[in-house]
Structures are given as C-alpha cells and as structure tokens.
Amino acid sequence: MSRNPEADEVWRAMTALVTDNRDSWRRATVDQTGLPFSRIRILLRLSRGSMTVTEVAHAVTIDPRRPRCPSTIWRTAA
C-alpha cells in the first residue's frame, strides 16, 4: 500500500463500505424490476446513449460472436 497508514485505513474502509452494500443494492434492484442484474447493467449503459450491439457486448463483457449475445435480451426486456 502507500506510505501513509491513515490513507490506507481510509481506503480499506471505503472498499469495505462499497463491497458490503453492493449485494443488497443488486438484490433490491432485481426484486423491484424482476429482471436479472445482467440485463439491468445493459439497460443502464443504454440509458447513457445509443450503442451498437458490439459496443453493448464489449461494455458488459459478452462475446458478440456468441449466439446468446444481447439480441435475446431485447425480446425479454421489451
């Protein structure tokens, strides 16, 4: 880590805060929408602006050459 123990402690506390609250936020989001979180991630990225299917695939780390690429998502999310 750094040479500053106080900075290291602040970093550890911030990391713990984010990690501890991430799962509850995801669960609540899935419960509210009824969608898998992977689809919510795609919709959040699309809300920032239009993207090609390849750009979406790269943004959510999906191989655009695989048949289960985002085209299956559009039918379910629509």
JSON list of C-alpha atoms in Angstrom, two decimals:
[
{"chain": "A", "resi": 1, "resn": "MET", "atom": "CA", "xyz": [0.00, 0.00, 0.00]},
{"chain": "A", "resi": 2, "resn": "SER", "atom": "CA", "xyz": [1.10, 3.59, 0.49]},
{"chain": "A", "resi": 3, "resn": "ARG", "atom": "CA", "xyz": [3.47, 5.12, 2.98]},
{"chain": "A", "resi": 4, "resn": "ASN", "atom": "CA", "xyz": [0.56, 6.81, 4.70]},
{"chain": "A", "resi": 5, "resn": "PRO", "atom": "CA", "xyz": [-1.18, 4.43, 7.16]},
{"chain": "A", "resi": 6, "resn": "GLU", "atom": "CA", "xyz": [-4.14, 6.80, 7.53]},
{"chain": "A", "resi": 7, "resn": "ALA", "atom": "CA", "xyz": [-4.73, 6.81, 3.77]},
{"chain": "A", "resi": 8, "resn": "ASP", "atom": "CA", "xyz": [-4.51, 3.02, 3.75]},
{"chain": "A", "resi": 9, "resn": "GLU", "atom": "CA", "xyz": [-7.10, 2.77, 6.51]},
{"chain": "A", "resi": 10, "resn": "VAL", "atom": "CA", "xyz": [-9.45, 5.19, 4.71]},
{"chain": "A", "resi": 11, "resn": "TRP", "atom": "CA", "xyz": [-9.06, 3.15, 1.51]},
{"chain": "A", "resi": 12, "resn": "ARG", "atom": "CA", "xyz": [-9.86, -0.10, 3.36]},
{"chain": "A", "resi": 13, "resn": "ALA", "atom": "CA", "xyz": [-12.92, 1.48, 4.98]},
{"chain": "A", "resi": 14, "resn": "MET", "atom": "CA", "xyz": [-14.23, 2.83, 1.64]},
{"chain": "A", "resi": 15, "resn": "THR", "atom": "CA", "xyz": [-13.65, -0.52, -0.06]},
{"chain": "A", "resi": 16, "resn": "ALA", "atom": "CA", "xyz": [-15.49, -2.34, 2.72]},
{"chain": "A", "resi": 17, "resn": "LEU", "atom": "CA", "xyz": [-18.41, 0.10, 2.51]},
{"chain": "A", "resi": 18, "resn": "VAL", "atom": "CA", "xyz": [-18.81, -0.41, -1.22]},
{"chain": "A", "resi": 19, "resn": "THR", "atom": "CA", "xyz": [-18.39, -4.18, -1.04]},
{"chain": "A", "resi": 20, "resn": "ASP", "atom": "CA", "xyz": [-20.79, -4.57, 1.88]},
{"chain": "A", "resi": 21, "resn": "ASN", "atom": "CA", "xyz": [-23.56, -2.55, 0.19]},
{"chain": "A", "resi": 22, "resn": "ARG", "atom": "CA", "xyz": [-23.20, -3.81, -3.37]},
{"chain": "A", "resi": 23, "resn": "ASP", "atom": "CA", "xyz": [-25.04, -7.08, -2.94]},
{"chain": "A", "resi": 24, "resn": "SER", "atom": "CA", "xyz": [-28.02, -5.61, -1.13]},
{"chain": "A", "resi": 25, "resn": "TRP", "atom": "CA", "xyz": [-28.40, -2.96, -3.84]},
{"chain": "A", "resi": 26, "resn": "ARG", "atom": "CA", "xyz": [-28.27, -5.60, -6.57]},
{"chain": "A", "resi": 27, "resn": "ARG", "atom": "CA", "xyz": [-30.79, -7.82, -4.80]},
{"chain": "A", "resi": 28, "resn": "ALA", "atom": "CA", "xyz": [-33.18, -4.92, -4.25]},
{"chain": "A", "resi": 29, "resn": "THR", "atom": "CA", "xyz": [-32.87, -3.87, -7.90]},
{"chain": "A", "resi": 30, "resn": "VAL", "atom": "CA", "xyz": [-33.59, -7.40, -9.15]},
{"chain": "A", "resi": 31, "resn": "ASP", "atom": "CA", "xyz": [-36.54, -7.74, -6.74]},
{"chain": "A", "resi": 32, "resn": "GLN", "atom": "CA", "xyz": [-38.02, -4.41, -7.86]},
{"chain": "A", "resi": 33, "resn": "THR", "atom": "CA", "xyz": [-37.64, -5.00, -11.61]},
{"chain": "A", "resi": 34, "resn": "GLY", "atom": "CA", "xyz": [-37.94, -8.76, -11.93]},
{"chain": "A", "resi": 35, "resn": "LEU", "atom": "CA", "xyz": [-35.00, -8.68, -14.36]},
{"chain": "A", "resi": 36, "resn": "PRO", "atom": "CA", "xyz": [-31.66, -10.41, -13.95]},
{"chain": "A", "resi": 37, "resn": "PHE", "atom": "CA", "xyz": [-28.93, -7.97, -12.95]},
{"chain": "A", "resi": 38, "resn": "SER", "atom": "CA", "xyz": [-27.03, -8.61, -16.19]},
{"chain": "A", "resi": 39, "resn": "ARG", "atom": "CA", "xyz": [-29.95, -7.11, -18.13]},
{"chain": "A", "resi": 40, "resn": "ILE", "atom": "CA", "xyz": [-30.19, -4.18, -15.75]},
{"chain": "A", "resi": 41, "resn": "ARG", "atom": "CA", "xyz": [-26.49, -3.44, -16.41]},
{"chain": "A", "resi": 42, "resn": "ILE", "atom": "CA", "xyz": [-27.17, -3.36, -20.15]},
{"chain": "A", "resi": 43, "resn": "LEU", "atom": "CA", "xyz": [-30.18, -1.08, -19.73]},
{"chain": "A", "resi": 44, "resn": "LEU", "atom": "CA", "xyz": [-28.16, 1.29, -17.54]},
{"chain": "A", "resi": 45, "resn": "ARG", "atom": "CA", "xyz": [-25.47, 1.53, -20.21]},
{"chain": "A", "resi": 46, "resn": "LEU", "atom": "CA", "xyz": [-28.05, 2.11, -22.95]},
{"chain": "A", "resi": 47, "resn": "SER", "atom": "CA", "xyz": [-29.67, 4.88, -20.89]},
{"chain": "A", "resi": 48, "resn": "ARG", "atom": "CA", "xyz": [-26.45, 6.91, -21.33]},
{"chain": "A", "resi": 49, "resn": "GLY", "atom": "CA", "xyz": [-26.81, 6.85, -25.12]},
{"chain": "A", "resi": 50, "resn": "SER", "atom": "CA", "xyz": [-27.27, 4.63, -28.11]},
{"chain": "A", "resi": 51, "resn": "MET", "atom": "CA", "xyz": [-24.78, 1.83, -28.71]},
{"chain": "A", "resi": 52, "resn": "THR", "atom": "CA", "xyz": [-24.28, -0.83, -31.34]},
{"chain": "A", "resi": 53, "resn": "VAL", "atom": "CA", "xyz": [-24.74, -4.46, -30.35]},
{"chain": "A", "resi": 54, "resn": "THR", "atom": "CA", "xyz": [-20.96, -4.88, -30.46]},
{"chain": "A", "resi": 55, "resn": "GLU", "atom": "CA", "xyz": [-20.44, -1.87, -28.18]},
{"chain": "A", "resi": 56, "resn": "VAL", "atom": "CA", "xyz": [-23.00, -3.23, -25.73]},
{"chain": "A", "resi": 57, "resn": "ALA", "atom": "CA", "xyz": [-21.32, -6.63, -25.81]},
{"chain": "A", "resi": 58, "resn": "HIS", "atom": "CA", "xyz": [-17.94, -5.11, -25.05]},
{"chain": "A", "resi": 59, "resn": "ALA", "atom": "CA", "xyz": [-19.38, -2.89, -22.32]},
{"chain": "A", "resi": 60, "resn": "VAL", "atom": "CA", "xyz": [-20.85, -5.89, -20.49]},
{"chain": "A", "resi": 61, "resn": "THR", "atom": "CA", "xyz": [-18.06, -8.30, -21.42]},
{"chain": "A", "resi": 62, "resn": "ILE", "atom": "CA", "xyz": [-20.13, -10.55, -23.67]},
{"chain": "A", "resi": 63, "resn": "ASP", "atom": "CA", "xyz": [-18.57, -12.13, -26.73]},
{"chain": "A", "resi": 64, "resn": "PRO", "atom": "CA", "xyz": [-20.52, -10.53, -29.64]},
{"chain": "A", "resi": 65, "resn": "ARG", "atom": "CA", "xyz": [-19.91, -13.61, -31.81]},
{"chain": "A", "resi": 66, "resn": "ARG", "atom": "CA", "xyz": [-21.83, -15.93, -29.49]},
{"chain": "A", "resi": 67, "resn": "PRO", "atom": "CA", "xyz": [-25.49, -16.60, -30.33]},
{"chain": "A", "resi": 68, "resn": "ARG", "atom": "CA", "xyz": [-26.72, -15.64, -26.84]},
{"chain": "A", "resi": 69, "resn": "CYS", "atom": "CA", "xyz": [-25.47, -12.13, -27.39]},
{"chain": "A", "resi": 70, "resn": "PRO", "atom": "CA", "xyz": [-27.78, -9.23, -26.41]},
{"chain": "A", "resi": 71, "resn": "SER", "atom": "CA", "xyz": [-30.33, -9.99, -29.17]},
{"chain": "A", "resi": 72, "resn": "THR", "atom": "CA", "xyz": [-32.04, -12.36, -26.70]},
{"chain": "A", "resi": 73, "resn": "ILE", "atom": "CA", "xyz": [-32.17, -9.56, -24.15]},
{"chain": "A", "resi": 74, "resn": "TRP", "atom": "CA", "xyz": [-34.19, -7.21, -26.34]},
{"chain": "A", "resi": 75, "resn": "ARG", "atom": "CA", "xyz": [-37.06, -9.69, -26.64]},
{"chain": "A", "resi": 76, "resn": "THR", "atom": "CA", "xyz": [-37.29, -10.14, -22.87]},
{"chain": "A", "resi": 77, "resn": "ALA", "atom": "CA", "xyz": [-36.70, -6.53, -21.82]},
{"chain": "A", "resi": 78, "resn": "ALA", "atom": "CA", "xyz": [-39.11, -5.01, -24.36]}
]
